[in-house]
Short mmCIF file of C-alpha atoms and ligand atoms in Angstrom, two decimals:
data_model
loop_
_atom_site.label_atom_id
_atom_site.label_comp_id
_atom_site.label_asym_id
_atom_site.label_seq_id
_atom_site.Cartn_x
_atom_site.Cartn_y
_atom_site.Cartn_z
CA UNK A 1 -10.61 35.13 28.88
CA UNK A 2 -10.10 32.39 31.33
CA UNK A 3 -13.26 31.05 31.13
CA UNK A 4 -13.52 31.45 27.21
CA UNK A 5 -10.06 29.50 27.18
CA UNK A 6 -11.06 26.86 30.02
CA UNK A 7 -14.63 26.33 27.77
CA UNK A 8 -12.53 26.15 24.47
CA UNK A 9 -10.43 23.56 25.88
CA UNK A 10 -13.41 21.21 26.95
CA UNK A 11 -15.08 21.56 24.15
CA UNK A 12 -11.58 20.49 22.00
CA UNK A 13 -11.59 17.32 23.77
CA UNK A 14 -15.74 16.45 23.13
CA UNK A 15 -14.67 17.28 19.91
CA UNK A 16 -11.60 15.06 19.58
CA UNK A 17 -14.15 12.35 21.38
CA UNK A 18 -16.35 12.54 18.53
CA UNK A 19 -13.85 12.51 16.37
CA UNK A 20 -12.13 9.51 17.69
CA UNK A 21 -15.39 7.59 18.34
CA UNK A 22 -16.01 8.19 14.15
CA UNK A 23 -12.99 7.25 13.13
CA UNK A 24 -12.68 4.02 15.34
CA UNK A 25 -16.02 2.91 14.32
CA UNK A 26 -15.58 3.76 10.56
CA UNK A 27 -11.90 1.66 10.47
CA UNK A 28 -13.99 -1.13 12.65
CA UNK A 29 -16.84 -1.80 9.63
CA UNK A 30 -13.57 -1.50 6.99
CA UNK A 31 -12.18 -4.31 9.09
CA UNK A 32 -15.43 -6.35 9.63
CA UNK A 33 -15.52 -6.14 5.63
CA UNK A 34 -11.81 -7.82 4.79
CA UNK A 35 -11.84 -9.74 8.31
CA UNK A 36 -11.83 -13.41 7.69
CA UNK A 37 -13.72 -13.89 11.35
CA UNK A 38 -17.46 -13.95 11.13
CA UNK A 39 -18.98 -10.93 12.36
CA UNK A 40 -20.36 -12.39 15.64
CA UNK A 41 -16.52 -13.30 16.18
CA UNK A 42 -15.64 -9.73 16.39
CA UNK A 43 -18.42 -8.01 17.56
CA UNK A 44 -18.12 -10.04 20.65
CA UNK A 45 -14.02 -9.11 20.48
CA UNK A 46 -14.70 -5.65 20.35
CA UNK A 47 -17.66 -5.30 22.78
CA UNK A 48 -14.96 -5.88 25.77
CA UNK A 49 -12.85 -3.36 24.30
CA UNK A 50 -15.76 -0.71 23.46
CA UNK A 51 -16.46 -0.99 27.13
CA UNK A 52 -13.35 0.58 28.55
CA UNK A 53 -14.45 3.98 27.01
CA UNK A 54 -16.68 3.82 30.06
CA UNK A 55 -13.92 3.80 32.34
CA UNK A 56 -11.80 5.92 30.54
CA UNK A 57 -13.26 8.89 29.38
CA UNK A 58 -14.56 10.19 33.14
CA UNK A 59 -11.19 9.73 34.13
CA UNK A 60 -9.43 10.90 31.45
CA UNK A 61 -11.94 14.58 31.20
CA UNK A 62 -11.17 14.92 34.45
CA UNK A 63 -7.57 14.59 34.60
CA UNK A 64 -7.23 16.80 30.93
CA UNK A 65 -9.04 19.56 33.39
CA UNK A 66 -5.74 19.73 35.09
CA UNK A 67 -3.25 19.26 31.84
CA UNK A 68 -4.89 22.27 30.45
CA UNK A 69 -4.55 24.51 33.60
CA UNK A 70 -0.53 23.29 33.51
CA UNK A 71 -0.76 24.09 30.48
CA UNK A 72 -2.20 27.87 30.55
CA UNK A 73 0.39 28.33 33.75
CA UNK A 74 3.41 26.94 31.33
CA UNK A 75 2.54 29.21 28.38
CA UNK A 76 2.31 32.41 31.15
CA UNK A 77 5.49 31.72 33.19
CA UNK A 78 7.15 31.34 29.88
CA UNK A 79 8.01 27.54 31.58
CA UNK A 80 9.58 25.04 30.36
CA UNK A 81 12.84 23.24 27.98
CA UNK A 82 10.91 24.79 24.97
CA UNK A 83 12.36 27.97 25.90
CA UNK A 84 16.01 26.92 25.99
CA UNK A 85 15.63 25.74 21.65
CA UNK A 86 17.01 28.45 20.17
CA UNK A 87 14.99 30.09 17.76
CA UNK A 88 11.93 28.89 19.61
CA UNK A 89 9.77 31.93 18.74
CA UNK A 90 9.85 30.73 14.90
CA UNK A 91 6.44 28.58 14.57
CA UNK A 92 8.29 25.82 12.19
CA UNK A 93 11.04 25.70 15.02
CA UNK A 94 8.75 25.73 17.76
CA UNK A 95 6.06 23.00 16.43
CA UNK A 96 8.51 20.55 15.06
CA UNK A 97 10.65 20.93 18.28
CA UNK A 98 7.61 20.79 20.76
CA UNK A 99 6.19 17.50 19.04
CA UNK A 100 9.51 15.74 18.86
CA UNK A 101 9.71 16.50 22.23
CA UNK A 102 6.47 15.46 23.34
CA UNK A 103 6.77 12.13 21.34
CA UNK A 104 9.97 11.31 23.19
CA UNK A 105 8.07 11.96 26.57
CA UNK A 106 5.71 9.35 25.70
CA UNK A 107 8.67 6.76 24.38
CA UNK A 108 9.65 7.11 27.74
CA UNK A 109 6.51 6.57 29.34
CA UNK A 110 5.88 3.01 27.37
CA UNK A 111 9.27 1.84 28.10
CA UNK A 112 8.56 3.05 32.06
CA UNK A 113 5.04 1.39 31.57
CA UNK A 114 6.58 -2.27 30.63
CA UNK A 115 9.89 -2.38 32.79
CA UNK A 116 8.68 -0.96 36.40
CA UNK A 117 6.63 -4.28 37.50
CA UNK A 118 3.76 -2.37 39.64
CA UNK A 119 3.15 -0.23 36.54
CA UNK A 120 3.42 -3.14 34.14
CA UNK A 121 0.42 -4.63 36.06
CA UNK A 122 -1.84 -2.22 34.79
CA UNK A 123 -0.06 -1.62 31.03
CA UNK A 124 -0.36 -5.57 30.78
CA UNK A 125 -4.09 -5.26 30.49
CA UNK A 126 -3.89 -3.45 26.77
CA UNK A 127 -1.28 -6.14 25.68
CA UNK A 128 -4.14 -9.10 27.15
CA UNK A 129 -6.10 -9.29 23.87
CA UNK A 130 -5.67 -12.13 21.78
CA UNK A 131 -6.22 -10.88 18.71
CA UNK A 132 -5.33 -6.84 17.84
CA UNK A 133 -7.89 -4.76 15.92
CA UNK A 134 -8.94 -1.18 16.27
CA UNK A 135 -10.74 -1.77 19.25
CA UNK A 136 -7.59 -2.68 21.15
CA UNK A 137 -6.66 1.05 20.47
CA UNK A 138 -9.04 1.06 23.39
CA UNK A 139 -8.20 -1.45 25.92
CA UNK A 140 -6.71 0.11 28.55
CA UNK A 141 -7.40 -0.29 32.22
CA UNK A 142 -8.59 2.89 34.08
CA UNK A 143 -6.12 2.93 36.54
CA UNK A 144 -3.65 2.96 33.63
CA UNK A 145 -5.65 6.19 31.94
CA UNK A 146 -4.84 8.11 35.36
CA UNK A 147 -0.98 7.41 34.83
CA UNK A 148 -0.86 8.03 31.29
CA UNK A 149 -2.56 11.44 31.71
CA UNK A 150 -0.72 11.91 35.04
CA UNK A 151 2.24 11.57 32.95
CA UNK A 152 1.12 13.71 30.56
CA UNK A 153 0.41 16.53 33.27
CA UNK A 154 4.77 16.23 33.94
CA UNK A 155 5.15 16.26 30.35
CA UNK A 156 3.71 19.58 29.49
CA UNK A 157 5.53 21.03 33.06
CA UNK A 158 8.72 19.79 31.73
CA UNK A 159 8.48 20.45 28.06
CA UNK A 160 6.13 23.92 28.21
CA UNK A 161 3.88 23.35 25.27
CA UNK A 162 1.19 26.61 24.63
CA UNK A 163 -2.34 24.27 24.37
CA UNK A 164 -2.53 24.89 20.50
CA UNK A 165 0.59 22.72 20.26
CA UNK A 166 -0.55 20.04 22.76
CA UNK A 167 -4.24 19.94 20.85
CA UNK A 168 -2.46 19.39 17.79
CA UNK A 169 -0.20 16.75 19.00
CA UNK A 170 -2.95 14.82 20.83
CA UNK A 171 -4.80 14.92 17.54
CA UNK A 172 -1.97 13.38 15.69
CA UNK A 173 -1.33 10.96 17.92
CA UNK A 174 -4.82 9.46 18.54
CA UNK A 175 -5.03 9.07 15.15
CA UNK A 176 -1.67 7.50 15.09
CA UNK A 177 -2.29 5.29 17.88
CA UNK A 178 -5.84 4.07 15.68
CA UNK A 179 -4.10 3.00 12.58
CA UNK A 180 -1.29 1.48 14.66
CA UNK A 181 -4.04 -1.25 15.76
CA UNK A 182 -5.88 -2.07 12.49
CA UNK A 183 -5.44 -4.87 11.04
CA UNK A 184 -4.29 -3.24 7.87
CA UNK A 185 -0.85 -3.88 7.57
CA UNK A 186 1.50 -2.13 4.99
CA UNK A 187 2.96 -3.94 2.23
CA UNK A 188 6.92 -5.08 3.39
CA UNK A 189 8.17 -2.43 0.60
CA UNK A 190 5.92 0.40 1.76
CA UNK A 191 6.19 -0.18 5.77
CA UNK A 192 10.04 -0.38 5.12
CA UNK A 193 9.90 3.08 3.80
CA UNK A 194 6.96 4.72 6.24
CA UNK A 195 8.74 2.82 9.34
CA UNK A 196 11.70 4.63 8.87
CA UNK A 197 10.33 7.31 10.24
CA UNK A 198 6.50 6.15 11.84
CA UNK A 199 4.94 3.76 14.08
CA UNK A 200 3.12 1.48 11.68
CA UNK A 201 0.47 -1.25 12.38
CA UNK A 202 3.69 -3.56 11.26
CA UNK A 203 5.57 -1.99 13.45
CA UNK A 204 3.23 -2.36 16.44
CA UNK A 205 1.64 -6.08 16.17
CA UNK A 206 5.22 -6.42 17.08
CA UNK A 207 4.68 -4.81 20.14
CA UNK A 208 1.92 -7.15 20.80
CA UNK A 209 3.52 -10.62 20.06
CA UNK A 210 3.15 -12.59 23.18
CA UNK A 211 6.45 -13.47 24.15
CA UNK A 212 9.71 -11.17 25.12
CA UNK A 213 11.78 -10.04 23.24
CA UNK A 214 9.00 -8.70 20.72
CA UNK A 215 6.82 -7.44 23.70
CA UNK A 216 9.37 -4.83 24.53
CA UNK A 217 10.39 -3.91 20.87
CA UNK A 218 8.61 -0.60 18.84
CA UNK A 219 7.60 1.38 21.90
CA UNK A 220 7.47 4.50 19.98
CA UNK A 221 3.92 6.72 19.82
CA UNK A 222 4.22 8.16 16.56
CA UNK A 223 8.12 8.40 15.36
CA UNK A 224 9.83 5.14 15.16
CA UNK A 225 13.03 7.18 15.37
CA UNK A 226 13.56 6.93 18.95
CA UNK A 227 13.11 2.91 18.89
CA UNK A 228 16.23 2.87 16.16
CA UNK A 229 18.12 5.29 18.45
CA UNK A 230 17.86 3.37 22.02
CA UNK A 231 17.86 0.19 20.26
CA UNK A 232 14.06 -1.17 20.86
CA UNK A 233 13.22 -1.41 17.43
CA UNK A 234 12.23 -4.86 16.27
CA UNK A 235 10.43 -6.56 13.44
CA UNK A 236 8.68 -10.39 12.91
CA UNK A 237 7.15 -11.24 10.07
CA UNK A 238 2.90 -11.64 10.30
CA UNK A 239 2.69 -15.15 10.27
CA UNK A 240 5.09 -15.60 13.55
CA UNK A 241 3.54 -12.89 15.47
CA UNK A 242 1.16 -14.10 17.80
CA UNK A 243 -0.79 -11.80 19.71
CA UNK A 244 -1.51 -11.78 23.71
CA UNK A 245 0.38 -11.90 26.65
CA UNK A 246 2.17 -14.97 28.15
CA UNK A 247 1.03 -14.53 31.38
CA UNK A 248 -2.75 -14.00 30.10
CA UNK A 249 -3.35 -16.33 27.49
CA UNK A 250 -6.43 -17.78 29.13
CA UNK A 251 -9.15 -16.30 26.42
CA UNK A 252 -12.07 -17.04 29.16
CA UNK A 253 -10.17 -14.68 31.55
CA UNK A 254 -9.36 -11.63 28.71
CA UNK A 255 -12.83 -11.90 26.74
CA UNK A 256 -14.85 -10.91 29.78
CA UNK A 257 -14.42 -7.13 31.19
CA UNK A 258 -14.64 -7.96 34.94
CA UNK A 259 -11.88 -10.70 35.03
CA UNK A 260 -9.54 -8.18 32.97
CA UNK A 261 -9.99 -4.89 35.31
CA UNK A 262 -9.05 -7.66 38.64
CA UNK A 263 -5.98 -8.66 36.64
CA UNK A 264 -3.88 -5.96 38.05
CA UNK A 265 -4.59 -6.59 41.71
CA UNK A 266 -4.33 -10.39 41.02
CA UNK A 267 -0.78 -12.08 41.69
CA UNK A 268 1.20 -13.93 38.78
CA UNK A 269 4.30 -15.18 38.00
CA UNK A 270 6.20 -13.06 35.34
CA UNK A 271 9.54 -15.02 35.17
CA UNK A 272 10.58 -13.85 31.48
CA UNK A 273 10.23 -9.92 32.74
CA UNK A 274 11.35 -9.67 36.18
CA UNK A 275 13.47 -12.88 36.84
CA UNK A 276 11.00 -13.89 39.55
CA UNK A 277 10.80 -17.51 38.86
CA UNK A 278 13.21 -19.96 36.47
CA UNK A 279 10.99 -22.73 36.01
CA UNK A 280 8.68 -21.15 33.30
CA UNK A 281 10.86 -20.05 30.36
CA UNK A 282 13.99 -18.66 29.30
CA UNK A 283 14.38 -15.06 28.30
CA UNK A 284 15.01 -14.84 24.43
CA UNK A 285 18.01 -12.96 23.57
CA UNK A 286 17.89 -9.75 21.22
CA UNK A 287 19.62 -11.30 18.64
CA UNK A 288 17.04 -13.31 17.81
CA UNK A 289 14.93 -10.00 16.52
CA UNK A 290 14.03 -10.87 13.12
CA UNK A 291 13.71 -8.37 10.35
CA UNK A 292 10.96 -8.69 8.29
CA UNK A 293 10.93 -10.08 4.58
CA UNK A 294 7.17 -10.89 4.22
ZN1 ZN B 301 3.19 -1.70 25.52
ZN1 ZN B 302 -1.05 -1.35 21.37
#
């Protein structure tokens, strides 16, 4: 049963792999289509992006082994806050519960990613592109795909989700995380309505404006809702967002894959985030979120 479980499990994630890898590439030619750069423009974008599969997906099969097996011991030991919901044993109750939960976890794990400096290092890496397209869904550096599923494996000890539930929600939220990076943005009428409740890819090219405040607005995974509740949400209209990273604006040093796994282990000055330096900008207020009437 173990075995039938443990081969189930691996073969959901080549699965969701596939999946993903469709789905990417099928939103990438939809883009190519309305894009107003020339193909060779962002073919050569996305190359540098398309090659971080390479480092992530050893690392992150690997790691999943181990969510799984906290996941099997979870479900067993009857582990877990799940258990203290009441009515927990109704599957409405227990799904809707589980994946709010979950969601929050990984709210919490963005805002950890962008305000503890030695973790920011790595998380800096997916907010280095210069422009944000599908393919930035996969920019992240490998060291950054062993905390994130790291992470996850303290999730699913804390929250106890049976590996249905986490399946599911992993589903979801790849998905989510995909349209969050198109280029496809909502109408203003429509994303005010949809962002009441979900991350949408208006929501998150705030996220990847280059400067502060708007770096650390939207950090939400799938539900807004927790970015209106601990006051991170934010909103700037199209034509002021500018995407990047202050620090990393040099496109020779983000367009080529080499220079952007070193940038981690290479020093720089981030005086807007940590306070280390006064000379290179001053730290825009809150306030000065705008709301969006494009
Ligand atoms: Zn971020
Ligand atoms: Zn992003």
């Amino acid at each position: 049963m173990q075995e039938l479980r443990s081969f189930f499990s691996q073969h959901e994630d080549l699965t969701q792999v596939i999946l993903y890898a469709g789905v990417i590439t099928s939103l990438w030619f939809a883009e190519m289509i309305v894009s107003l750069d020339g193909i060779k423009t962002k073919w050569k974008h996305s190359t540098v992006n398309t090659l971080f599969i390479f480092t992530a997906l050893p690392i992150q099969l690997l790691l999943t082994t181990f969510v799984v097996l906290i996941c099997g011991w979870v479900t067993v030991h009857h582990w877990g806050l799940i258990n203290f919901i009441p009515y927990h044993h109704n599957l409405w109750v227990y799904y809707i519960v589980m994946f709010m939960m979950m969601d929050f976890c990984e709210y919490v794990y963005h805002v950890t990613m962008h305000k503890v400096e030695a973790l920011w290092k790595f998380h800096l890496v997916h907010h280095s592109d210069l422009k944000v397209d599908v393919s930035t869904t996969i920019r992240e550096h490998p060291c950054e795909t062993a905390i994130r599923t790291t992470f996850l494996m303290f999730w699913v000890f804390i929250c106890g989700p049976a590996i249905g539930v986490l399946i599911l929600r992993q589903t979801f939220q790849s998905f989510s995380n995909i349209v969050a990076h198109t280029e496809f943005r909502l109408p203003s009428r429509v994303n005010k309505i949809v962002s009441l409740l979900f991350i949408t890819p208006n929501l998150h090219h705030v996220h990847h404006h280059y400067q502060l405040p708007y770096t650390d607005c939207n950090y939400g995974d799938v539900l807004s809702i927790w970015d209106r509740i601990f006051g991170t949400y934010g909103s700037l209209e199209k034509d002021k967002t500018v995407f990047g990273i202050d620090t990393h604006m040099d496109e020779n040093l983000n367009g080529k894959f080499v220079n952007v796994l070193k940038i981690p282990f290479q020093k720089f000055d981030h005086p807007q985030r940590y306070g280390t330096s006064q000379e290179n900008g001053i730290p825009m207020e809150k306030e000065t979120l705008q709301e969006e009437h494009a």
